[in-house]
Short mmCIF file of C-alpha atoms and ligand atoms in Angstrom, two decimals:
data_model
loop_
_atom_site.label_atom_id
_atom_site.label_comp_id
_atom_site.label_asym_id
_atom_site.label_seq_id
_atom_site.Cartn_x
_atom_site.Cartn_y
_atom_site.Cartn_z
CA MET A 1 154.55 135.32 -161.35
CA THR A 2 150.64 135.34 -162.40
CA ASN A 3 149.99 134.27 -159.48
CA ASN A 4 151.48 137.16 -157.61
CA GLY A 5 149.30 139.53 -159.97
CA TYR A 6 151.47 139.87 -162.98
CA LYS A 7 149.61 139.34 -166.07
CA VAL A 8 152.56 137.22 -168.15
CA VAL A 9 152.84 136.74 -171.91
CA ASN A 10 154.10 133.34 -172.79
CA ILE A 11 155.11 133.20 -176.32
CA GLY A 12 156.59 129.91 -176.14
CA ILE A 13 159.83 128.16 -176.49
CA LYS A 14 163.06 128.57 -179.21
CA GLN A 15 161.08 132.16 -180.07
CA PRO A 16 163.11 134.09 -182.24
CA ILE A 17 163.89 137.50 -181.10
CA THR A 18 161.88 139.12 -183.51
CA GLU A 19 158.99 137.58 -182.26
CA ILE A 20 160.41 138.08 -178.65
CA ILE A 21 160.52 142.22 -179.94
CA LYS A 22 157.36 142.01 -181.56
CA ALA A 23 155.39 140.50 -178.40
CA ALA A 24 156.56 143.03 -176.49
CA ARG A 25 155.44 146.12 -177.94
CA GLU A 26 152.56 144.49 -178.83
CA HIS A 27 152.13 143.44 -175.38
CA LYS A 28 153.64 147.10 -173.86
CA ALA A 29 155.86 144.77 -171.76
CA ASP A 30 157.23 146.36 -168.73
CA ALA A 31 159.75 143.50 -168.84
CA VAL A 32 161.70 140.65 -170.97
CA GLY A 33 162.36 137.32 -169.33
CA MET A 34 164.30 134.60 -171.00
CA SER A 35 165.25 131.36 -170.03
CA GLY A 36 168.55 129.64 -171.42
CA LEU A 37 168.37 125.33 -170.93
CA LEU A 38 171.99 124.78 -172.32
CA VAL A 39 174.91 126.91 -173.23
CA LYS A 40 174.13 127.69 -176.73
CA SER A 41 171.10 129.05 -175.50
CA THR A 42 172.53 131.66 -173.46
CA VAL A 43 175.21 132.53 -176.10
CA ILE A 44 171.93 133.65 -178.09
CA MET A 45 170.30 135.36 -175.49
CA LYS A 46 173.44 137.50 -175.75
CA ASP A 47 172.86 137.88 -179.38
CA ASN A 48 168.88 138.40 -178.16
CA LEU A 49 170.29 141.56 -175.79
CA GLU A 50 172.21 143.21 -178.59
CA GLU A 51 169.02 143.08 -181.17
CA MET A 52 166.67 144.25 -178.45
CA ARG A 53 169.48 147.32 -178.23
CA ALA A 54 169.97 147.67 -182.45
CA GLN A 55 166.24 147.65 -182.17
CA GLY A 56 165.26 150.07 -179.54
CA LEU A 57 163.27 148.08 -177.20
CA ASP A 58 164.66 149.43 -173.73
CA VAL A 59 162.96 147.20 -170.96
CA PRO A 60 164.20 145.70 -167.46
CA VAL A 61 165.19 142.25 -168.84
CA LEU A 62 165.39 139.10 -166.10
CA LEU A 63 167.25 135.99 -167.45
CA GLY A 64 167.40 132.65 -165.83
CA GLY A 65 167.75 129.16 -166.49
CA ALA A 66 170.45 126.19 -165.42
CA ALA A 67 172.82 126.86 -168.22
CA LEU A 68 173.43 130.37 -167.21
CA THR A 69 175.62 132.30 -163.94
CA ARG A 70 174.97 135.49 -162.36
CA LYS A 71 178.57 136.11 -163.17
CA PHE A 72 177.82 135.47 -167.18
CA VAL A 73 174.38 138.01 -166.68
CA GLU A 74 176.14 140.95 -165.31
CA GLU A 75 179.16 141.31 -166.85
CA ASP A 76 178.62 139.68 -170.16
CA CYS A 77 174.69 140.29 -170.79
CA LEU A 78 174.41 143.48 -168.97
CA ALA A 79 177.60 145.12 -171.82
CA ALA A 80 175.81 143.23 -174.50
CA TYR A 81 172.17 145.36 -173.38
CA GLY A 82 172.89 148.61 -171.37
CA GLY A 83 169.53 149.67 -171.32
CA SER A 84 167.00 149.33 -168.85
CA GLY A 85 169.61 146.85 -167.22
CA VAL A 86 169.47 142.97 -167.34
CA ALA A 87 169.61 140.77 -163.85
CA TYR A 88 170.16 137.08 -162.94
CA ALA A 89 167.29 135.51 -161.04
CA ARG A 90 168.59 132.36 -159.27
CA ASP A 91 165.01 131.05 -159.46
CA ALA A 92 161.18 131.65 -159.69
CA PHE A 93 161.03 133.80 -156.01
CA ASP A 94 164.28 135.74 -157.17
CA GLY A 95 161.78 136.75 -160.17
CA LEU A 96 159.42 137.80 -158.07
CA ASP A 97 161.87 139.97 -156.34
CA LEU A 98 163.26 141.52 -159.38
CA MET A 99 159.96 142.14 -161.20
CA ALA A 100 158.62 143.86 -157.24
CA LYS A 101 161.43 146.34 -158.45
CA VAL A 102 160.46 146.90 -162.00
CA ALA A 103 157.14 147.97 -160.19
CA GLU A 104 158.80 150.22 -157.73
CA GLY A 105 161.30 152.03 -160.59
CA SER A 106 164.33 150.86 -158.57
CA PHE A 107 165.03 147.90 -160.98
CA ASP A 108 167.84 149.91 -162.92
CA THR A 109 169.60 150.82 -159.83
CA PHE A 110 169.47 147.68 -157.97
CA VAL A 111 171.20 146.26 -161.57
CA GLN A 112 174.10 148.70 -161.54
CA ALA A 113 174.52 148.49 -157.66
CA ARG A 114 174.67 144.73 -157.91
CA ALA A 115 176.84 144.46 -160.74
CA LYS A 116 179.34 145.90 -158.96
CA ALA A 117 178.72 143.95 -156.18
CA PRO A 118 181.51 140.77 -155.12
CA LYS A 119 179.95 137.69 -157.16
CA SER A 120 181.77 134.53 -155.25
CA GLY A 121 179.44 131.74 -153.95
CA ASN A 122 176.59 133.35 -155.81
CA SER A 123 176.02 130.82 -157.74
CA LYS A 124 175.98 126.93 -158.44
CA ARG A 125 175.38 126.60 -162.15
CA ILE A 126 177.78 125.66 -164.51
CA GLY A 127 180.40 127.85 -166.02
CA GLN A 128 179.81 130.73 -168.61
CA PRO A 129 179.66 129.44 -172.19
CA THR A 130 182.37 128.01 -173.62
CA ALA A 131 183.95 128.32 -176.71
CA ASP A 132 185.67 125.51 -178.29
CA VAL A 133 186.33 122.85 -175.38
CA SER A 134 187.52 119.70 -177.63
CA SER A 135 191.52 121.08 -177.79
CA THR A 136 193.61 119.83 -174.75
CA LEU A 137 194.13 121.98 -172.01
CA ARG A 138 198.05 121.48 -172.10
CA PRO A 139 200.62 119.24 -174.13
CA VAL A 140 199.77 115.83 -172.86
CA ASP A 141 202.59 113.56 -172.03
CA TRP A 142 201.76 110.43 -174.70
CA ASP A 143 204.10 108.00 -173.10
CA GLU A 144 201.98 108.13 -170.16
CA VAL A 145 198.46 108.07 -171.61
CA ASN A 146 200.01 104.85 -173.81
CA LEU A 147 201.21 103.03 -171.31
CA ARG A 148 198.17 103.90 -168.75
CA ARG A 149 195.78 102.63 -171.61
CA ALA A 150 197.94 99.41 -172.20
CA GLU A 151 197.24 98.78 -168.12
CA LEU A 152 193.68 99.62 -168.73
CA HIS A 153 192.55 97.14 -171.49
CA ARG A 154 195.35 94.38 -170.56
CA ASP A 155 193.20 92.08 -168.42
CA VAL A 156 189.66 94.22 -170.05
CA PRO A 157 188.75 91.64 -173.05
CA PRO A 158 186.11 94.19 -175.04
CA PRO A 159 182.43 92.81 -174.51
CA VAL A 160 180.72 90.84 -177.14
CA PRO A 161 177.52 92.59 -177.76
CA PRO A 162 174.32 90.56 -179.24
CA PHE A 163 173.66 92.65 -182.51
CA TRP A 164 176.00 95.24 -184.12
CA GLY A 165 174.32 98.27 -185.13
CA ALA A 166 171.11 100.33 -184.01
CA LYS A 167 168.01 99.00 -182.33
CA VAL A 168 164.65 101.18 -181.88
CA ILE A 169 162.56 100.88 -178.65
CA GLU A 170 158.79 101.64 -179.36
CA ASN A 171 156.51 102.65 -176.18
CA VAL A 172 157.93 101.28 -173.01
CA PRO A 173 155.54 100.83 -170.59
CA LEU A 174 155.83 103.73 -167.98
CA GLN A 175 155.26 101.42 -164.86
CA ASN A 176 158.26 99.97 -166.38
CA LEU A 177 160.01 102.95 -166.24
CA ALA A 178 158.86 104.09 -162.61
CA GLY A 179 161.54 101.90 -160.69
CA PHE A 180 164.10 104.15 -162.11
CA LEU A 181 162.80 107.34 -161.20
CA ASN A 182 164.86 109.86 -159.40
CA GLU A 183 162.41 111.19 -157.29
CA THR A 184 165.08 113.01 -155.16
CA MET A 185 165.40 114.97 -158.25
CA LEU A 186 161.41 115.31 -158.75
CA TYR A 187 160.20 116.60 -155.62
CA GLN A 188 162.91 119.23 -154.52
CA PHE A 189 164.39 120.20 -158.17
CA HIS A 190 161.77 120.57 -160.42
CA TRP A 191 158.53 120.33 -158.32
CA GLY A 192 160.05 122.65 -155.61
CA TYR A 193 159.46 121.01 -152.27
CA ARG A 194 162.25 122.17 -149.48
CA LYS A 195 163.34 119.90 -146.65
CA GLN A 196 162.45 122.89 -144.32
CA GLY A 197 164.43 121.25 -141.04
CA LYS A 198 163.98 117.63 -142.00
CA SER A 199 166.60 115.53 -142.16
CA ILE A 200 166.92 113.70 -145.63
CA ASP A 201 165.21 110.53 -144.34
CA GLU A 202 162.33 112.23 -142.67
CA PHE A 203 161.95 114.12 -145.91
CA LYS A 204 162.04 110.76 -147.89
CA ALA A 205 159.27 109.01 -145.28
CA TRP A 206 157.46 112.95 -146.21
CA ALA A 207 157.56 112.88 -149.43
CA SER A 208 156.28 108.99 -150.20
CA LYS A 209 153.63 109.52 -148.08
CA GLU A 210 152.54 112.60 -149.46
CA LEU A 211 154.19 113.42 -153.37
CA LYS A 212 154.76 109.69 -154.25
CA PRO A 213 150.84 109.26 -154.96
CA ILE A 214 150.71 112.27 -156.52
CA ALA A 215 153.53 111.03 -158.88
CA LEU A 216 152.05 107.56 -159.21
CA ASP A 217 148.11 109.28 -160.30
CA MET A 218 150.07 111.44 -162.93
CA LEU A 219 152.14 108.59 -164.56
CA LYS A 220 148.59 106.69 -164.65
CA ARG A 221 147.26 109.55 -166.35
CA CYS A 222 149.66 109.88 -168.48
CA ALA A 223 149.74 106.07 -169.30
CA LYS A 224 145.86 106.33 -169.93
CA GLU A 225 145.87 109.61 -172.33
CA ASN A 226 149.20 108.23 -173.74
CA ILE A 227 150.98 111.72 -173.05
CA LEU A 228 153.99 110.23 -172.35
CA GLN A 229 155.40 107.61 -174.97
CA ALA A 230 158.80 106.17 -174.23
CA GLN A 231 160.47 105.61 -177.08
CA GLY A 232 164.80 105.03 -177.44
CA VAL A 233 167.08 104.03 -180.21
CA TYR A 234 170.45 102.20 -178.81
CA GLY A 235 173.25 99.75 -180.28
CA TYR A 236 176.64 98.80 -180.23
CA TRP A 237 179.67 99.55 -182.66
CA LYS A 238 183.21 98.76 -182.81
CA ALA A 239 185.57 101.89 -181.42
CA ALA A 240 188.80 102.48 -180.31
CA SER A 241 191.24 105.74 -179.48
CA ASP A 242 192.93 107.76 -181.40
CA GLY A 243 194.72 110.48 -179.41
CA ASP A 244 191.78 112.44 -177.54
CA ALA A 245 189.11 111.08 -179.97
CA VAL A 246 186.94 108.55 -179.87
CA VAL A 247 186.67 106.54 -183.46
CA VAL A 248 183.52 104.59 -184.11
CA PHE A 249 183.34 102.05 -186.74
CA ASP A 250 181.51 100.04 -188.94
CA GLN A 251 181.01 95.93 -187.93
CA ASP A 252 184.27 95.42 -190.26
CA GLY A 253 186.11 97.03 -187.88
CA THR A 254 188.24 99.28 -190.12
CA THR A 255 185.81 101.70 -191.82
CA GLU A 256 185.46 104.76 -190.13
CA LEU A 257 181.89 106.04 -189.29
CA THR A 258 182.54 109.12 -187.37
CA ARG A 259 184.91 110.01 -184.58
CA PHE A 260 183.74 112.28 -181.14
CA ALA A 261 186.82 114.53 -179.85
CA PHE A 262 187.55 114.53 -175.98
CA PRO A 263 189.07 116.67 -173.69
CA ARG A 264 191.48 115.58 -171.11
CA GLN A 265 191.95 116.81 -167.55
CA ALA A 266 194.76 119.33 -167.51
CA ARG A 267 196.76 117.34 -164.67
CA ASP A 268 199.29 114.98 -164.39
CA GLY A 269 197.37 111.33 -165.10
CA GLY A 270 194.54 113.62 -166.55
CA LEU A 271 191.32 111.78 -167.55
CA CYS A 272 189.78 111.47 -171.11
CA ILE A 273 187.20 109.33 -172.10
CA ALA A 274 189.40 108.10 -175.05
CA ASP A 275 191.56 106.52 -172.52
CA PHE A 276 188.78 103.95 -171.89
CA PHE A 277 189.37 102.35 -175.49
CA ARG A 278 191.49 100.25 -176.91
CA PRO A 279 194.41 102.40 -179.42
CA VAL A 280 193.69 102.04 -182.91
CA SER A 281 196.93 99.91 -183.44
CA ASP A 282 195.57 97.49 -181.71
CA PRO A 283 194.68 95.18 -183.76
CA GLN A 284 191.56 94.26 -181.11
CA ARG A 285 188.60 96.57 -181.42
CA ASP A 286 186.64 97.61 -178.69
CA VAL A 287 182.74 98.47 -178.55
CA ILE A 288 181.05 101.48 -177.80
CA ALA A 289 177.19 101.28 -177.05
CA LEU A 290 174.81 104.62 -178.45
CA GLN A 291 171.44 105.26 -177.05
CA VAL A 292 168.83 108.30 -177.01
CA VAL A 293 165.52 108.41 -175.52
CA THR A 294 162.75 110.73 -175.56
CA MET A 295 159.32 111.04 -173.73
CA GLY A 296 157.67 112.36 -176.82
CA GLN A 297 156.20 115.79 -178.13
CA GLN A 298 152.64 114.81 -176.39
CA ALA A 299 154.70 115.55 -172.92
CA SER A 300 155.75 119.30 -174.02
CA ASP A 301 152.04 119.80 -176.32
CA VAL A 302 149.71 118.90 -173.58
CA ALA A 303 152.20 120.78 -170.70
CA ARG A 304 151.87 124.01 -172.36
CA GLN A 305 147.70 123.33 -172.88
CA TRP A 306 148.07 122.89 -169.27
CA PHE A 307 150.24 126.37 -168.98
CA GLU A 308 147.66 127.96 -171.58
CA ALA A 309 144.74 127.33 -169.40
CA ASN A 310 145.83 127.86 -166.24
CA LYS A 311 146.50 125.03 -164.56
CA TYR A 312 149.54 125.82 -163.08
CA GLN A 313 150.31 122.89 -160.83
CA ASP A 314 148.90 120.17 -162.77
CA TYR A 315 151.37 121.73 -165.41
CA LEU A 316 154.16 121.37 -163.31
CA TYR A 317 153.53 118.14 -162.17
CA LEU A 318 153.86 117.25 -165.77
CA HIS A 319 157.00 118.94 -166.72
CA GLY A 320 158.76 117.59 -163.79
CA LEU A 321 157.83 114.00 -163.67
CA SER A 322 157.85 113.88 -167.87
CA VAL A 323 162.22 115.41 -168.25
CA GLU A 324 162.60 113.01 -164.92
CA MET A 325 161.38 109.91 -167.10
CA ALA A 326 163.63 110.95 -169.63
CA GLU A 327 165.89 110.34 -167.11
CA ALA A 328 164.36 107.17 -166.39
CA MET A 329 163.94 105.88 -169.81
CA ALA A 330 168.05 106.18 -170.31
CA GLU A 331 168.65 104.50 -167.19
CA TYR A 332 166.32 101.91 -168.22
CA VAL A 333 168.77 101.41 -172.01
CA HIS A 334 171.21 101.61 -169.98
CA LYS A 335 170.42 98.96 -167.57
CA ARG A 336 169.40 96.61 -170.77
CA ILE A 337 173.01 97.64 -172.49
CA ARG A 338 174.37 96.07 -169.18
CA ALA A 339 171.84 93.01 -169.50
CA GLU A 340 173.21 92.73 -172.72
CA LEU A 341 176.43 92.36 -172.26
CA GLY A 342 176.56 90.59 -169.48
CA PHE A 343 177.63 92.69 -166.34
CA ALA A 344 174.06 93.54 -165.19
CA ALA A 345 174.51 90.90 -162.57
CA GLY A 346 177.17 93.58 -161.01
CA ASP A 347 174.40 96.71 -160.64
CA ALA A 348 173.89 97.81 -157.19
CA ALA A 349 170.57 96.64 -156.34
CA ASP A 350 169.19 99.80 -154.41
CA MET A 351 167.78 102.59 -156.79
CA ASP A 352 169.21 105.08 -155.03
CA LYS A 353 173.38 103.57 -155.16
CA LEU A 354 172.12 102.46 -159.07
CA LEU A 355 171.51 105.82 -159.80
CA LYS A 356 175.10 106.93 -158.29
CA GLN A 357 176.92 104.28 -160.85
CA ASN A 358 176.97 101.97 -158.68
CA TYR A 359 177.22 99.47 -162.37
CA GLN A 360 179.83 98.66 -164.57
CA GLY A 361 180.34 101.57 -167.09
CA SER A 362 179.06 104.74 -167.57
CA ARG A 363 177.01 107.09 -169.46
CA TYR A 364 178.36 110.11 -171.06
CA SER A 365 175.83 113.09 -172.21
CA PHE A 366 177.27 115.36 -175.12
CA GLY A 367 177.27 118.72 -173.44
CA TYR A 368 178.75 117.67 -169.69
CA PRO A 369 181.94 118.36 -168.59
CA ALA A 370 183.78 115.02 -169.89
CA CYS A 371 181.74 115.14 -172.87
CA PRO A 372 181.28 118.70 -173.90
CA ASN A 373 180.21 119.25 -177.50
CA VAL A 374 176.45 119.18 -177.74
CA GLU A 375 177.11 119.56 -181.43
CA ASP A 376 178.67 116.02 -181.70
CA GLN A 377 175.03 115.29 -181.05
CA LYS A 378 174.68 115.10 -184.80
CA GLN A 379 176.65 112.48 -185.51
CA LEU A 380 175.17 109.99 -182.93
CA LEU A 381 171.64 110.99 -184.01
CA SER A 382 172.48 110.05 -187.40
CA LEU A 383 174.44 106.72 -186.95
CA LEU A 384 171.18 105.55 -184.30
CA GLY A 385 168.76 106.47 -187.02
CA ALA A 386 166.41 108.93 -184.48
CA ASP A 387 164.25 109.92 -186.67
CA ARG A 388 162.71 106.81 -186.59
CA VAL A 389 161.37 107.44 -183.05
CA GLY A 390 161.06 111.30 -183.97
CA ILE A 391 164.39 112.96 -182.05
CA THR A 392 165.54 115.82 -184.46
CA LEU A 393 168.40 118.00 -183.31
CA SER A 394 167.73 121.68 -184.15
CA ASP A 395 170.25 124.40 -185.24
CA GLU A 396 171.11 125.32 -181.85
CA PHE A 397 171.96 121.40 -181.05
CA GLN A 398 169.12 121.08 -178.82
CA LEU A 399 167.04 118.05 -178.76
CA GLU A 400 163.70 117.73 -180.11
CA PRO A 401 161.66 116.73 -178.59
CA GLU A 402 162.12 118.76 -175.22
CA GLN A 403 161.86 115.81 -172.56
CA SER A 404 165.05 113.57 -174.78
CA THR A 405 168.59 112.82 -173.98
CA SER A 406 171.10 111.26 -175.33
CA ALA A 407 174.49 109.32 -174.47
CA ILE A 408 177.90 107.51 -175.21
CA VAL A 409 177.92 104.57 -172.89
CA CYS A 410 181.31 103.81 -172.51
CA LEU A 411 182.13 99.88 -170.72
CA HIS A 412 185.13 99.74 -169.07
CA PRO A 413 184.93 98.94 -165.62
CA GLN A 414 187.09 101.94 -164.48
CA ALA A 415 184.80 104.70 -166.99
CA LYS A 416 183.34 106.75 -164.05
CA TYR A 417 181.86 110.51 -164.20
CA PHE A 418 184.98 113.02 -164.32
CA THR A 419 185.12 116.87 -164.56
CA VAL A 420 187.50 118.51 -167.11
C1 B12 B 501 166.01 118.15 -166.05
C2 B12 B 501 167.90 117.92 -166.51
C3 B12 B 501 167.53 117.90 -168.19
C4 B12 B 501 166.08 117.02 -168.58
C5 B12 B 501 164.90 117.86 -168.93
C6 B12 B 501 165.51 119.21 -169.21
C7 B12 B 501 164.29 120.57 -169.40
N1 B12 B 501 163.66 120.30 -170.61
O1 B12 B 501 163.94 120.70 -168.43
C8 B12 B 501 166.18 116.17 -169.44
C9 B12 B 501 166.50 114.83 -169.15
C10 B12 B 501 165.27 115.71 -171.10
C11 B12 B 501 167.47 116.50 -170.08
C12 B12 B 501 168.50 116.42 -171.63
C13 B12 B 501 169.24 117.07 -171.72
N2 B12 B 501 170.70 118.14 -170.99
CO1 B12 B 501 169.95 118.52 -168.75
N3 B12 B 501 170.03 118.91 -167.26
C14 B12 B 501 169.06 118.42 -166.22
C15 B12 B 501 168.67 119.24 -164.88
C16 B12 B 501 169.48 118.44 -163.98
C17 B12 B 501 168.46 120.53 -163.98
C18 B12 B 501 167.07 121.35 -165.25
C19 B12 B 501 166.31 121.55 -165.09
O2 B12 B 501 165.19 121.50 -165.26
N4 B12 B 501 165.87 122.28 -163.55
C20 B12 B 501 164.70 122.85 -162.99
C21 B12 B 501 164.23 123.85 -163.53
C22 B12 B 501 163.02 124.32 -162.57
O3 B12 B 501 165.33 124.82 -163.26
P1 B12 B 501 165.99 125.97 -164.09
O4 B12 B 501 165.26 125.61 -165.37
O5 B12 B 501 167.46 126.06 -163.73
O6 B12 B 501 164.97 127.16 -163.46
C23 B12 B 501 165.21 127.86 -162.56
C24 B12 B 501 165.77 128.56 -162.65
O7 B12 B 501 167.06 128.74 -163.36
C25 B12 B 501 164.75 129.98 -162.85
N5 B12 B 501 164.57 130.82 -164.30
C26 B12 B 501 165.05 130.08 -165.31
N6 B12 B 501 164.82 130.48 -165.78
C27 B12 B 501 164.13 131.48 -165.69
C28 B12 B 501 163.26 133.30 -166.53
C29 B12 B 501 163.19 133.85 -166.15
C30 B12 B 501 162.60 134.51 -165.81
C31 B12 B 501 163.09 134.20 -164.67
C32 B12 B 501 162.65 135.08 -163.51
C33 B12 B 501 163.60 132.65 -163.70
C34 B12 B 501 164.12 131.28 -164.12
O8 B12 B 501 163.88 129.67 -162.08
C35 B12 B 501 163.26 128.41 -161.98
C36 B12 B 501 162.73 127.96 -161.03
O9 B12 B 501 163.87 127.80 -160.25
C37 B12 B 501 170.21 120.44 -165.58
C38 B12 B 501 171.52 120.75 -164.53
C39 B12 B 501 171.06 121.31 -163.40
N7 B12 B 501 171.25 121.04 -161.84
O10 B12 B 501 170.17 122.19 -163.52
C40 B12 B 501 170.80 119.81 -166.70
C41 B12 B 501 171.49 120.81 -167.55
C42 B12 B 501 170.88 121.58 -168.15
N8 B12 B 501 171.47 119.92 -168.82
C43 B12 B 501 172.58 119.98 -169.55
C44 B12 B 501 172.64 118.86 -170.90
C45 B12 B 501 173.92 119.23 -171.34
C46 B12 B 501 171.72 118.39 -171.36
C47 B12 B 501 171.32 117.59 -173.14
C48 B12 B 501 172.30 118.49 -174.23
C49 B12 B 501 172.51 116.07 -172.22
C50 B12 B 501 172.40 115.33 -173.71
N9 B12 B 501 173.34 115.08 -174.69
O11 B12 B 501 171.36 114.48 -174.22
C51 B12 B 501 169.88 116.79 -173.32
C52 B12 B 501 169.25 118.17 -173.56
C53 B12 B 501 167.98 118.30 -173.78
C54 B12 B 501 167.28 118.93 -175.11
N10 B12 B 501 166.26 118.99 -175.07
O12 B12 B 501 168.46 119.48 -175.85
C55 B12 B 501 173.43 120.57 -169.35
C56 B12 B 501 173.53 121.85 -170.19
C57 B12 B 501 174.78 123.01 -170.27
C58 B12 B 501 175.55 122.40 -171.88
N11 B12 B 501 176.15 122.51 -171.95
O13 B12 B 501 174.62 123.02 -172.28
C59 B12 B 501 172.75 120.92 -168.17
C60 B12 B 501 172.99 122.32 -166.85
C61 B12 B 501 173.66 119.97 -167.29
C62 B12 B 501 175.34 120.14 -166.83
N12 B12 B 501 175.74 120.87 -165.19
O14 B12 B 501 175.87 120.01 -167.32
N13 B12 B 501 168.54 117.29 -169.23
#
């Protein structure tokens, strides 16, 4: 937007609404923009809009971010705000179109017209914020589930971990992670390069010539200036299923440390993460691995400094790379878990295939459909002692530093991604 002639006052992430209102008044903003990455933040957005209305701040509002849908913005958010209107920006270009409407005074009419238009096929984003999704969506046939569980575990002995509890991994050299980088996500999603008529193979060949050197240079700089600091904590615990919950035990297999509740697919034979663990009644305990990784606070701090210094391209390259490196670090730790448990030999050799789950087990992150409760990261971080590498959880259950990701790792050969 700045590059298109607008003055943008970036007040940063996780700002309370009082700060947003204060800044909007102080700078006489013509519009306010907010971005919501997690579903939790979209709920806060709605509260913010109600507060703006209550405080009489009446300016056009633009909303975007991975966790939003056009429907949520045009129905719930618009109803919460009214006033000069709220519009959904699918991407930065949508944002520019909307600002043009603010400038020519047609935003309000546009918002009203768009709110009335049908909303099918307008967004690939995830659904609206959901309330408590931990409960089962329909009655469960437990006889059937128990039979399936018995079947799943018959010939699959629990793996034997090299240690119990959590272990810290400090300062992983970035070159060790580079191989796990999802380049497609980096170039297309974060850096915004489009295929523009090229086939996927042509795009890959082009990207490897034109974009990979940029990524490698940036990685070198990050290593030299210590901008990315890859750290993590992971470990192994005894575990069992109890209904749709997974109970995590101490090494003795009887002292319950915590439990995570999971939703079950509402269909015959519907899956639930708990199915990949032997029931509590079984004398044998299964194993669960937990992990959390970060690229460190410096990544966010430097990205912000570059942004403030108007180094937009460097900022974009660094931010995209840092978040994808967090994902790469998560893959790296997951690979280490498979190696320690002795089944990494079954990993696909090709990285593209590996990133598509061609390995045994599954890494589920809280906040994803089979495992939706981001709140459960509280117990996860506490079991891991994640504060030892500087990872904490905000009141809105966001991981800090931003470039961090957590997961539970199910080790059962049939554990794959599924949606609920
Ligand atoms: C990359 C990614 C990550 C990265 C980095 C996230 C980051 N800070 O950028 C990492 C690996 C760190 C990560 C971690 C997590 N993630 Co994540 N992640 C993603 C992913 C794949 C892409 C997000 C992204 O960066 N997109 C690129 C940017 C540029 O796009 P964007 O944010 O959508 O913004 C564009 C538009 O929306 C628009 N826009 C956005 N804001 C605004 C504002 C205005 C004013 C305007 C005009 C336009 C606009 O313009 C932008 C450019 O086009 C999404 C899924 C998806 N496909 O979107 C999940 C997603 C956001 N993650 C999700 C989850 C659950 C998590 C974790 C909680 C998982 C975990 N337990 O570890 C953590 C939380 C991290 C934290 N700090 O709390 C969920 C969130 C849903 C939920 N339940 O809340 C998503 C939606 C995946 C999913 N389908 O479930 N994640």
